[in-house]
Amino acid sequence: LKGLNFEVKPGEFVMISGPSGCGKSTLMNILNGWEEPTAGFVEIDGVDLFKLKEKEKIKTLRTSIGMMSQAAFWVKSLSVIDNISIPFLLTGSTKSLAHSKGLELLSVLGLDRFANYKPMDLSGGQQQRISFLRSLINNPKILLADEPTGNLDSKASDLMVDLFCSLNGKLGRTVVMVTHNPDLLTYASMVIYMKDGEVMKIQSKKRVCPSKVSEKQDIVELFKENFGNIAKKLDTDEFMEVK
């Protein structure tokens, strides 16, 4: 990466697009604190992440950012509920409270019956949705997603993008998403085009996600109202996953 310079305002839906190997995933790893830049800085609310002490950085990242990576990075020896609870535990929560919040999230997308399964025993689409829920357990204000629809068929892919769109439009969450799919760029309020580790163009677009922000409605209420029944159908024969 070189010469990257951009600002994401609260409530934006940002898509990062570009060919394989151009640095999109590396950029996401830096934004999430998994990799440290050799130069420059990353600020959240005016705070330079990489000038914080390690414990402060981890707490800031885990309370402010939810990350859905291209590879789910499961702890294979742990159950689904233990995996989904990890980000909440990193904020200092008790295991019982983390499990309670995790089960509540799993239930709204019809996945609570898999709580005690090992992640690797589930289908690719189920793992993808659980990874999505794990990114939300701390109720973050910023959501990072690296190719969240990569392993999904068209029906499941549409649901996933609609989930992000509603979190952005109805709850005001900032979304930064990497995608290879040009059709998804229509959802973005800003598109960052990358090539060879550089930003080639930044394009502002007309917002298409719903824009009725409700500070009173939380994530669980939003999903119950809009997506619960749809998500449960994804595990029936009506929706067959590609991978």
mmCIF file of C-alpha atoms in Angstrom:
data_model
loop_
_atom_site.group_PDB
_atom_site.id
_atom_site.type_symbol
_atom_site.label_atom_id
_atom_site.label_comp_id
_atom_site.label_asym_id
_atom_site.label_seq_id
_atom_site.Cartn_x
_atom_site.Cartn_y
_atom_site.Cartn_z
ATOM 1 C CA LEU A 1 0.000 0.000 0.000
ATOM 2 C CA LYS A 2 1.203 3.519 -0.740
ATOM 3 C CA GLY A 3 -0.191 7.013 -0.737
ATOM 4 C CA LEU A 4 -3.600 6.101 0.700
ATOM 5 C CA ASN A 5 -5.460 9.130 2.000
ATOM 6 C CA PHE A 6 -9.208 9.166 2.582
ATOM 7 C CA GLU A 7 -11.796 10.019 5.219
ATOM 8 C CA VAL A 8 -14.966 8.079 6.003
ATOM 9 C CA LYS A 9 -17.685 10.128 7.664
ATOM 10 C CA PRO A 10 -20.136 8.642 10.194
ATOM 11 C CA GLY A 11 -23.030 6.857 8.497
ATOM 12 C CA GLU A 12 -21.274 6.304 5.164
ATOM 13 C CA PHE A 13 -21.631 3.051 3.215
ATOM 14 C CA VAL A 14 -18.215 2.657 1.590
ATOM 15 C CA MET A 15 -17.333 0.029 -1.010
ATOM 16 C CA ILE A 16 -13.687 -0.739 -1.820
ATOM 17 C CA SER A 17 -13.258 -2.221 -5.293
ATOM 18 C CA GLY A 18 -10.305 -3.354 -7.375
ATOM 19 C CA PRO A 19 -8.554 -6.379 -8.897
ATOM 20 C CA SER A 20 -7.168 -9.253 -6.819
ATOM 21 C CA GLY A 21 -3.867 -8.417 -5.172
ATOM 22 C CA CYS A 22 -4.368 -4.640 -5.225
ATOM 23 C CA GLY A 23 -4.253 -4.366 -1.418
ATOM 24 C CA LYS A 24 -7.929 -4.312 -0.431
ATOM 25 C CA SER A 25 -7.647 -6.995 2.253
ATOM 26 C CA THR A 26 -4.385 -5.535 3.573
ATOM 27 C CA LEU A 27 -6.131 -2.191 3.961
ATOM 28 C CA MET A 28 -8.985 -3.825 5.869
ATOM 29 C CA ASN A 29 -6.534 -5.615 8.167
ATOM 30 C CA ILE A 30 -4.888 -2.280 8.977
ATOM 31 C CA LEU A 31 -8.246 -0.598 9.641
ATOM 32 C CA ASN A 32 -9.093 -3.443 12.024
ATOM 33 C CA GLY A 33 -5.734 -3.291 13.784
ATOM 34 C CA TRP A 34 -4.552 -6.719 12.632
ATOM 35 C CA GLU A 35 -1.620 -5.225 10.723
ATOM 36 C CA GLU A 36 0.336 -2.093 11.616
ATOM 37 C CA PRO A 37 1.220 0.364 8.848
ATOM 38 C CA THR A 38 4.907 1.112 8.291
ATOM 39 C CA ALA A 39 4.017 4.780 7.815
ATOM 40 C CA GLY A 40 1.009 7.023 8.228
ATOM 41 C CA PHE A 41 -1.847 6.683 10.688
ATOM 42 C CA VAL A 42 -5.414 5.441 11.191
ATOM 43 C CA GLU A 43 -7.717 7.609 13.281
ATOM 44 C CA ILE A 44 -11.086 6.784 14.824
ATOM 45 C CA ASP A 45 -12.843 9.831 16.279
ATOM 46 C CA GLY A 46 -9.541 11.694 16.189
ATOM 47 C CA VAL A 47 -7.583 8.994 18.042
ATOM 48 C CA ASP A 48 -4.535 7.467 16.307
ATOM 49 C CA LEU A 49 -5.004 3.732 16.850
ATOM 50 C CA PHE A 50 -1.376 2.797 16.570
ATOM 51 C CA LYS A 51 -0.225 5.325 19.170
ATOM 52 C CA LEU A 52 -2.373 3.662 21.830
ATOM 53 C CA LYS A 53 -0.990 1.106 24.257
ATOM 54 C CA GLU A 54 -1.866 -2.438 23.233
ATOM 55 C CA LYS A 55 -4.658 -2.936 25.783
ATOM 56 C CA GLU A 56 -6.180 0.444 24.945
ATOM 57 C CA LYS A 57 -5.950 -0.290 21.228
ATOM 58 C CA ILE A 58 -7.670 -3.663 21.589
ATOM 59 C CA LYS A 59 -10.471 -2.188 23.702
ATOM 60 C CA THR A 60 -10.968 0.721 21.281
ATOM 61 C CA LEU A 61 -11.044 -1.595 18.278
ATOM 62 C CA ARG A 62 -13.377 -4.144 19.823
ATOM 63 C CA THR A 63 -15.872 -1.555 21.058
ATOM 64 C CA SER A 64 -15.810 0.632 17.937
ATOM 65 C CA ILE A 65 -15.287 -1.833 15.070
ATOM 66 C CA GLY A 66 -16.855 -5.119 14.019
ATOM 67 C CA MET A 67 -14.924 -7.089 11.394
ATOM 68 C CA MET A 68 -16.278 -9.753 9.063
ATOM 69 C CA SER A 69 -13.213 -11.140 7.311
ATOM 70 C CA GLN A 70 -13.041 -13.136 4.097
ATOM 71 C CA ALA A 71 -11.776 -16.131 6.088
ATOM 72 C CA ALA A 72 -13.775 -16.550 9.293
ATOM 73 C CA PHE A 73 -10.752 -17.329 11.533
ATOM 74 C CA TRP A 74 -12.591 -19.759 13.779
ATOM 75 C CA VAL A 75 -11.035 -21.256 16.885
ATOM 76 C CA LYS A 76 -11.794 -24.763 15.654
ATOM 77 C CA SER A 77 -11.743 -26.375 19.102
ATOM 78 C CA LEU A 78 -14.484 -24.041 20.358
ATOM 79 C CA SER A 79 -18.226 -24.153 19.752
ATOM 80 C CA VAL A 80 -20.137 -21.619 17.684
ATOM 81 C CA ILE A 81 -21.361 -19.790 20.792
ATOM 82 C CA ASP A 82 -17.838 -19.614 22.230
ATOM 83 C CA ASN A 83 -16.478 -18.268 18.939
ATOM 84 C CA ILE A 84 -19.181 -15.653 18.567
ATOM 85 C CA SER A 85 -18.568 -14.525 22.174
ATOM 86 C CA ILE A 86 -14.838 -13.818 21.760
ATOM 87 C CA PRO A 87 -15.092 -10.111 20.755
ATOM 88 C CA PHE A 88 -17.401 -9.440 23.707
ATOM 89 C CA LEU A 89 -15.061 -11.216 26.133
ATOM 90 C CA LEU A 90 -12.180 -9.040 24.895
ATOM 91 C CA THR A 91 -14.008 -5.986 26.265
ATOM 92 C CA GLY A 92 -13.898 -7.482 29.776
ATOM 93 C CA SER A 93 -17.357 -9.076 29.825
ATOM 94 C CA THR A 94 -18.225 -12.251 31.697
ATOM 95 C CA LYS A 95 -18.653 -15.484 29.759
ATOM 96 C CA SER A 96 -22.300 -15.857 30.815
ATOM 97 C CA LEU A 97 -23.228 -12.382 29.548
ATOM 98 C CA ALA A 98 -21.286 -12.939 26.325
ATOM 99 C CA HIS A 99 -23.125 -16.236 25.738
ATOM 100 C CA SER A 100 -26.470 -14.571 26.453
ATOM 101 C CA LYS A 101 -25.848 -11.850 23.866
ATOM 102 C CA GLY A 102 -24.484 -14.389 21.393
ATOM 103 C CA LEU A 103 -27.546 -16.627 21.684
ATOM 104 C CA GLU A 104 -29.857 -13.647 21.241
ATOM 105 C CA LEU A 105 -28.116 -12.727 17.992
ATOM 106 C CA LEU A 106 -28.062 -16.322 16.739
ATOM 107 C CA SER A 107 -31.779 -16.719 17.409
ATOM 108 C CA VAL A 108 -32.891 -13.771 15.268
ATOM 109 C CA LEU A 109 -31.338 -15.349 12.160
ATOM 110 C CA GLY A 110 -32.540 -18.841 13.072
ATOM 111 C CA LEU A 111 -29.073 -20.139 13.945
ATOM 112 C CA ASP A 112 -29.406 -20.694 17.703
ATOM 113 C CA ARG A 113 -29.788 -24.452 17.200
ATOM 114 C CA PHE A 114 -26.170 -24.517 16.040
ATOM 115 C CA ALA A 115 -24.819 -22.836 19.196
ATOM 116 C CA ASN A 116 -23.018 -25.942 20.457
ATOM 117 C CA TYR A 117 -21.806 -27.137 17.051
ATOM 118 C CA LYS A 118 -18.232 -26.673 15.927
ATOM 119 C CA PRO A 119 -18.090 -24.041 13.155
ATOM 120 C CA MET A 120 -16.420 -26.426 10.719
ATOM 121 C CA ASP A 121 -19.454 -28.755 10.955
ATOM 122 C CA LEU A 122 -21.656 -26.098 9.323
ATOM 123 C CA SER A 123 -22.142 -25.142 5.692
ATOM 124 C CA GLY A 124 -20.263 -22.239 4.155
ATOM 125 C CA GLY A 125 -23.361 -20.046 4.163
ATOM 126 C CA GLN A 126 -24.127 -20.795 7.812
ATOM 127 C CA GLN A 127 -20.543 -19.981 8.768
ATOM 128 C CA GLN A 128 -20.775 -16.720 6.825
ATOM 129 C CA ARG A 129 -23.897 -15.597 8.679
ATOM 130 C CA ILE A 130 -22.417 -16.570 12.050
ATOM 131 C CA SER A 131 -19.262 -14.625 11.204
ATOM 132 C CA PHE A 132 -21.510 -11.664 10.404
ATOM 133 C CA LEU A 133 -23.264 -11.940 13.774
ATOM 134 C CA ARG A 134 -19.931 -12.209 15.590
ATOM 135 C CA SER A 135 -18.952 -8.851 14.084
ATOM 136 C CA LEU A 136 -22.076 -7.300 15.656
ATOM 137 C CA ILE A 137 -21.916 -8.650 19.212
ATOM 138 C CA ASN A 138 -20.316 -5.477 20.611
ATOM 139 C CA ASN A 139 -22.850 -3.256 18.821
ATOM 140 C CA PRO A 140 -20.046 -1.452 16.946
ATOM 141 C CA LYS A 141 -20.499 1.881 15.220
ATOM 142 C CA ILE A 142 -18.206 0.820 12.349
ATOM 143 C CA LEU A 143 -18.599 -2.433 10.389
ATOM 144 C CA LEU A 144 -15.791 -3.751 8.193
ATOM 145 C CA ALA A 145 -16.587 -6.560 5.747
ATOM 146 C CA ASP A 146 -14.076 -8.246 3.440
ATOM 147 C CA GLU A 147 -15.972 -9.972 0.596
ATOM 148 C CA PRO A 148 -18.950 -10.920 2.826
ATOM 149 C CA THR A 149 -20.873 -12.463 -0.101
ATOM 150 C CA GLY A 150 -17.949 -14.410 -1.563
ATOM 151 C CA ASN A 151 -19.196 -17.895 -0.596
ATOM 152 C CA LEU A 152 -22.923 -17.288 -0.977
ATOM 153 C CA ASP A 153 -25.461 -17.973 -3.679
ATOM 154 C CA SER A 154 -27.559 -15.109 -5.045
ATOM 155 C CA LYS A 155 -30.403 -15.414 -2.498
ATOM 156 C CA ALA A 156 -28.094 -15.541 0.516
ATOM 157 C CA SER A 157 -25.921 -12.815 -0.993
ATOM 158 C CA ASP A 158 -28.904 -10.484 -1.393
ATOM 159 C CA LEU A 159 -29.892 -11.070 2.237
ATOM 160 C CA MET A 160 -26.369 -10.362 3.474
ATOM 161 C CA VAL A 161 -26.133 -7.052 1.613
ATOM 162 C CA ASP A 162 -29.634 -6.073 2.742
ATOM 163 C CA LEU A 163 -28.564 -6.715 6.350
ATOM 164 C CA PHE A 164 -25.613 -4.365 5.981
ATOM 165 C CA CYS A 165 -27.782 -1.835 4.147
ATOM 166 C CA SER A 166 -30.351 -1.769 6.939
ATOM 167 C CA LEU A 167 -27.680 -1.509 9.628
ATOM 168 C CA ASN A 168 -26.310 1.470 7.731
ATOM 169 C CA GLY A 169 -29.555 3.196 6.800
ATOM 170 C CA LYS A 170 -31.829 2.415 9.734
ATOM 171 C CA LEU A 171 -29.317 2.271 12.595
ATOM 172 C CA GLY A 172 -26.745 4.700 11.216
ATOM 173 C CA ARG A 173 -23.812 2.288 11.340
ATOM 174 C CA THR A 174 -20.811 3.122 9.169
ATOM 175 C CA VAL A 175 -20.033 0.279 6.738
ATOM 176 C CA VAL A 176 -16.777 -0.291 4.849
ATOM 177 C CA MET A 177 -17.029 -3.283 2.507
ATOM 178 C CA VAL A 178 -14.606 -4.903 0.058
ATOM 179 C CA THR A 179 -16.219 -6.474 -2.999
ATOM 180 C CA HIS A 180 -15.344 -7.883 -6.407
ATOM 181 C CA ASN A 181 -18.991 -7.696 -7.466
ATOM 182 C CA PRO A 182 -19.722 -4.517 -9.486
ATOM 183 C CA ASP A 183 -23.468 -5.003 -8.954
ATOM 184 C CA LEU A 184 -23.033 -4.315 -5.225
ATOM 185 C CA LEU A 185 -21.501 -0.889 -5.811
ATOM 186 C CA THR A 186 -24.999 0.535 -6.269
ATOM 187 C CA TYR A 187 -25.510 0.239 -2.488
ATOM 188 C CA ALA A 188 -22.545 2.496 -1.672
ATOM 189 C CA SER A 189 -22.569 6.179 -0.816
ATOM 190 C CA MET A 190 -18.841 6.220 -1.597
ATOM 191 C CA VAL A 191 -16.719 3.895 -3.762
ATOM 192 C CA ILE A 192 -12.933 3.670 -3.426
ATOM 193 C CA TYR A 193 -11.270 2.160 -6.493
ATOM 194 C CA MET A 194 -7.835 0.611 -5.855
ATOM 195 C CA LYS A 195 -5.062 -0.671 -8.124
ATOM 196 C CA ASP A 196 -1.515 -1.799 -7.297
ATOM 197 C CA GLY A 197 -1.796 -0.690 -3.682
ATOM 198 C CA GLU A 198 -3.022 2.820 -4.481
ATOM 199 C CA VAL A 199 -6.343 4.636 -4.530
ATOM 200 C CA MET A 200 -7.086 5.440 -8.167
ATOM 201 C CA LYS A 201 -10.429 7.188 -7.699
ATOM 202 C CA ILE A 202 -12.954 8.025 -4.988
ATOM 203 C CA GLN A 203 -16.530 8.415 -6.195
ATOM 204 C CA SER A 204 -19.437 9.770 -4.160
ATOM 205 C CA LYS A 205 -22.816 8.255 -5.035
ATOM 206 C CA LYS A 206 -26.471 8.786 -4.269
ATOM 207 C CA ARG A 207 -27.482 6.802 -1.202
ATOM 208 C CA VAL A 208 -29.841 3.886 -1.888
ATOM 209 C CA CYS A 209 -30.024 2.298 1.572
ATOM 210 C CA PRO A 210 -33.039 3.285 3.708
ATOM 211 C CA SER A 211 -32.228 6.462 5.604
ATOM 212 C CA LYS A 212 -34.725 6.468 8.482
ATOM 213 C CA VAL A 213 -32.229 6.299 11.338
ATOM 214 C CA SER A 214 -33.767 5.215 14.654
ATOM 215 C CA GLU A 215 -31.526 5.561 17.694
ATOM 216 C CA LYS A 216 -34.037 3.656 19.825
ATOM 217 C CA GLN A 217 -34.104 0.486 17.719
ATOM 218 C CA ASP A 218 -31.271 -1.956 18.361
ATOM 219 C CA ILE A 219 -29.771 -4.630 16.120
ATOM 220 C CA VAL A 220 -31.864 -7.508 17.491
ATOM 221 C CA GLU A 221 -35.123 -5.579 17.048
ATOM 222 C CA LEU A 222 -34.118 -4.621 13.506
ATOM 223 C CA PHE A 223 -33.432 -8.239 12.528
ATOM 224 C CA LYS A 224 -36.605 -9.573 14.129
ATOM 225 C CA GLU A 225 -38.669 -6.981 12.311
ATOM 226 C CA ASN A 226 -37.093 -7.361 8.884
ATOM 227 C CA PHE A 227 -35.073 -10.532 8.401
ATOM 228 C CA GLY A 228 -35.839 -13.347 10.844
ATOM 229 C CA ASN A 229 -38.229 -15.370 8.672
ATOM 230 C CA ILE A 230 -36.177 -14.782 5.512
ATOM 231 C CA ALA A 231 -32.944 -15.918 7.141
ATOM 232 C CA LYS A 232 -34.503 -19.116 8.464
ATOM 233 C CA LYS A 233 -35.497 -20.077 4.907
ATOM 234 C CA LEU A 234 -31.828 -20.042 3.895
ATOM 235 C CA ASP A 235 -31.369 -23.402 5.600
ATOM 236 C CA THR A 236 -34.159 -25.073 3.619
ATOM 237 C CA ASP A 237 -34.016 -26.698 0.199
ATOM 238 C CA GLU A 238 -35.503 -23.540 -1.272
ATOM 239 C CA PHE A 239 -32.105 -21.831 -0.993
ATOM 240 C CA MET A 240 -29.211 -24.051 -2.067
ATOM 241 C CA GLU A 241 -25.739 -22.689 -1.393
ATOM 242 C CA VAL A 242 -23.039 -22.753 -4.041
ATOM 243 C CA LYS A 243 -20.280 -23.610 -1.526
#
